[in-house]
Coordinates of C-alpha atoms in Angstrom, one line a residue:
M524 CA 65.9 14.6 182.6
N525 CA 64.7 11.2 181.5
R526 CA 65.2 10.9 177.7
L527 CA 62.3 8.6 177.3
L528 CA 60.0 11.3 178.7
D529 CA 61.4 13.6 176.0
K530 CA 60.0 11.1 173.4
I531 CA 56.4 11.8 174.4
P532 CA 54.3 14.9 173.4
A533 CA 54.8 17.9 175.8
E534 CA 51.1 17.8 176.9
Q535 CA 51.4 14.2 178.0
R536 CA 54.9 14.8 179.6
E537 CA 53.3 17.6 181.7
I538 CA 50.6 15.2 182.8
V539 CA 53.1 12.5 183.8
N540 CA 55.4 15.0 185.6
S541 CA 52.4 16.4 187.5
H542 CA 51.7 13.0 188.9
L543 CA 55.3 12.2 190.0
T544 CA 55.2 14.5 193.0
D545 CA 53.0 12.2 195.2
I546 CA 54.7 9.1 196.7
P547 CA 53.4 6.6 196.1
V548 CA 52.6 7.8 192.6
K549 CA 48.8 7.5 192.0
L550 CA 49.0 5.4 188.9
G551 CA 45.2 5.1 188.4
A552 CA 44.9 8.9 188.5
L553 CA 47.7 9.2 186.0
A554 CA 46.0 6.8 183.7
R555 CA 42.7 8.6 183.9
A556 CA 44.4 12.0 183.3
L557 CA 45.9 10.4 180.1
G558 CA 42.4 9.2 179.1
V559 CA 43.2 5.5 179.7
E560 CA 40.7 3.2 181.5
V561 CA 42.2 0.8 184.0
T562 CA 40.5 -2.4 185.3
A563 CA 41.6 -5.3 187.4
A564 CA 40.8 -8.6 185.7
T565 CA 41.4 -12.3 185.8
L566 CA 43.8 -12.8 183.0
S567 CA 45.2 -16.0 181.6
P568 CA 47.9 -17.7 183.7
G569 CA 51.3 -16.0 183.1
I570 CA 49.8 -12.7 181.8
S571 CA 50.4 -9.7 184.0
G572 CA 48.7 -7.1 182.0
E573 CA 47.4 -5.9 178.7
I574 CA 46.6 -2.7 176.8
R575 CA 44.2 -2.4 173.9
R576 CA 42.1 0.0 172.1
I577 CA 38.4 -0.5 172.5
A578 CA 35.5 1.0 170.6
N579 CA 33.3 3.5 172.4
G580 CA 29.9 5.0 171.5
D581 CA 31.4 7.8 169.3
G582 CA 33.5 5.5 167.2
E583 CA 36.7 7.0 168.4
G584 CA 37.8 4.3 170.7
V585 CA 39.7 4.5 174.0
Y586 CA 42.6 2.7 175.5
Q587 CA 42.1 0.2 178.2
I588 CA 44.6 -1.4 180.5
R589 CA 43.7 -4.6 182.3
I590 CA 45.9 -5.8 185.2
N591 CA 45.9 -9.3 186.6
R592 CA 44.1 -9.0 189.9
H593 CA 45.7 -12.2 191.2
E594 CA 49.2 -10.9 191.3
K595 CA 50.8 -9.0 194.3
K596 CA 49.8 -5.3 194.6
E597 CA 53.5 -4.3 194.0
R598 CA 53.5 -6.3 190.8
Q599 CA 50.2 -4.8 189.7
R600 CA 51.6 -1.3 190.2
F601 CA 54.7 -2.0 188.1
T602 CA 52.6 -3.7 185.5
L603 CA 50.2 -0.7 185.3
A604 CA 53.2 1.7 185.0
H605 CA 54.6 -0.6 182.2
E606 CA 51.3 -0.5 180.3
I607 CA 51.1 3.3 180.7
A608 CA 54.6 3.4 179.3
H609 CA 53.5 1.4 176.2
F610 CA 50.6 3.9 175.8
L611 CA 53.0 6.8 175.9
L612 CA 55.8 5.4 173.8
H613 CA 54.4 2.7 171.6
R614 CA 50.7 3.6 171.0
D615 CA 51.2 3.1 167.2
K616 CA 52.3 -0.5 167.8
I617 CA 49.5 -1.6 170.1
G618 CA 47.4 -2.8 167.2
D619 CA 44.7 -5.2 168.4
G620 CA 46.3 -5.3 171.9
L621 CA 49.5 -6.1 173.7
Y622 CA 49.7 -8.8 176.3
D623 CA 52.7 -8.7 178.7
D624 CA 53.7 -11.9 180.4
V625 CA 55.2 -12.1 183.8
L626 CA 58.6 -11.2 182.3
Y627 CA 57.1 -8.2 180.6
R628 CA 57.5 -9.7 177.2
S629 CA 55.0 -9.2 174.4
K630 CA 54.9 -9.3 170.6
L631 CA 57.1 -6.1 170.6
S632 CA 60.8 -6.2 170.3
N633 CA 63.1 -6.6 173.3
H634 CA 64.2 -3.0 172.8
L635 CA 60.6 -1.6 173.0
E636 CA 59.9 -3.7 176.1
Y637 CA 63.2 -2.4 177.6
E638 CA 62.0 1.1 176.9
A639 CA 58.6 0.4 178.6
N640 CA 60.4 -1.0 181.6
R641 CA 62.7 2.0 181.9
L642 CA 59.8 4.5 181.7
A643 CA 57.7 2.4 184.0
A644 CA 60.5 2.5 186.6
E645 CA 60.7 6.3 186.3
I646 CA 56.9 6.6 186.6
V647 CA 56.5 4.4 189.7
M648 CA 59.9 5.2 191.3
P649 CA 60.8 8.8 190.1
A650 CA 64.5 9.2 190.3
A651 CA 64.4 12.6 192.1
A652 CA 62.1 11.2 194.8
V653 CA 64.1 8.0 195.3
K654 CA 67.3 10.1 195.6
D655 CA 65.6 12.5 198.0
I656 CA 64.3 9.8 200.2
S657 CA 67.5 7.8 200.3
K658 CA 70.0 10.7 200.6
D659 CA 70.1 10.7 204.4
A660 CA 70.8 7.0 204.7
Q661 CA 74.4 6.4 205.8
Y662 CA 74.2 3.1 204.0
I663 CA 71.3 1.2 202.5
D664 CA 70.8 -2.3 203.9
D665 CA 68.0 -4.7 203.3
E666 CA 65.8 -3.1 205.9
K667 CA 66.2 0.3 204.4
V668 CA 65.5 -1.0 200.9
E669 CA 62.3 -2.6 202.2
E670 CA 61.3 0.6 203.9
I671 CA 61.8 2.7 200.7
S672 CA 60.1 0.1 198.5
N673 CA 57.1 0.1 200.8
L674 CA 56.9 3.9 200.5
F675 CA 56.8 3.6 196.7
G676 CA 54.5 0.6 196.6
V677 CA 57.0 -1.5 194.7
S678 CA 58.8 -4.8 195.3
K679 CA 62.0 -4.9 197.2
E680 CA 63.7 -6.3 194.0
A681 CA 62.5 -3.4 191.9
M682 CA 63.8 -0.9 194.4
T683 CA 67.1 -2.7 194.7
I684 CA 67.5 -2.3 190.9
R685 CA 66.4 1.3 191.0
L686 CA 68.9 2.1 193.8
G687 CA 71.7 0.5 191.8
I688 CA 72.4 -2.1 194.5
T689 CA 73.8 -5.3 193.2

């Protein structure tokens, strides 16, 4: 089991796990189930995504993720998973908002960004599903990596890393 998932409350872990069965993972539905609003937006150059808490009518506030609409769809998916990971793992550190640049760096420490990237990879490319889909391949060449990455809606580079191909 993913140790990062163990860090989040059981109720949220169940929500996440219930969304990891469909490939590609429906990230918008996952965010909604967690109570997070998601919008595509024109963000400053070099900014891939942001998460912030916004006030609502009852004074409680909700979390909102904005994804740079001008980036490739695969990039937008990973960015959304990365911001969901911040919500799950680092909600107490979001403050007035986190802005992740194209290298997924924000005002948070490298360790926290690394955690968000690891959990994002598990959300968008669940290990069990990747293993199941790739198990029948005699060998994994560029064509197979591209086929698998298309199934998950991620970049070929992200899937290459997930498969442990160097």
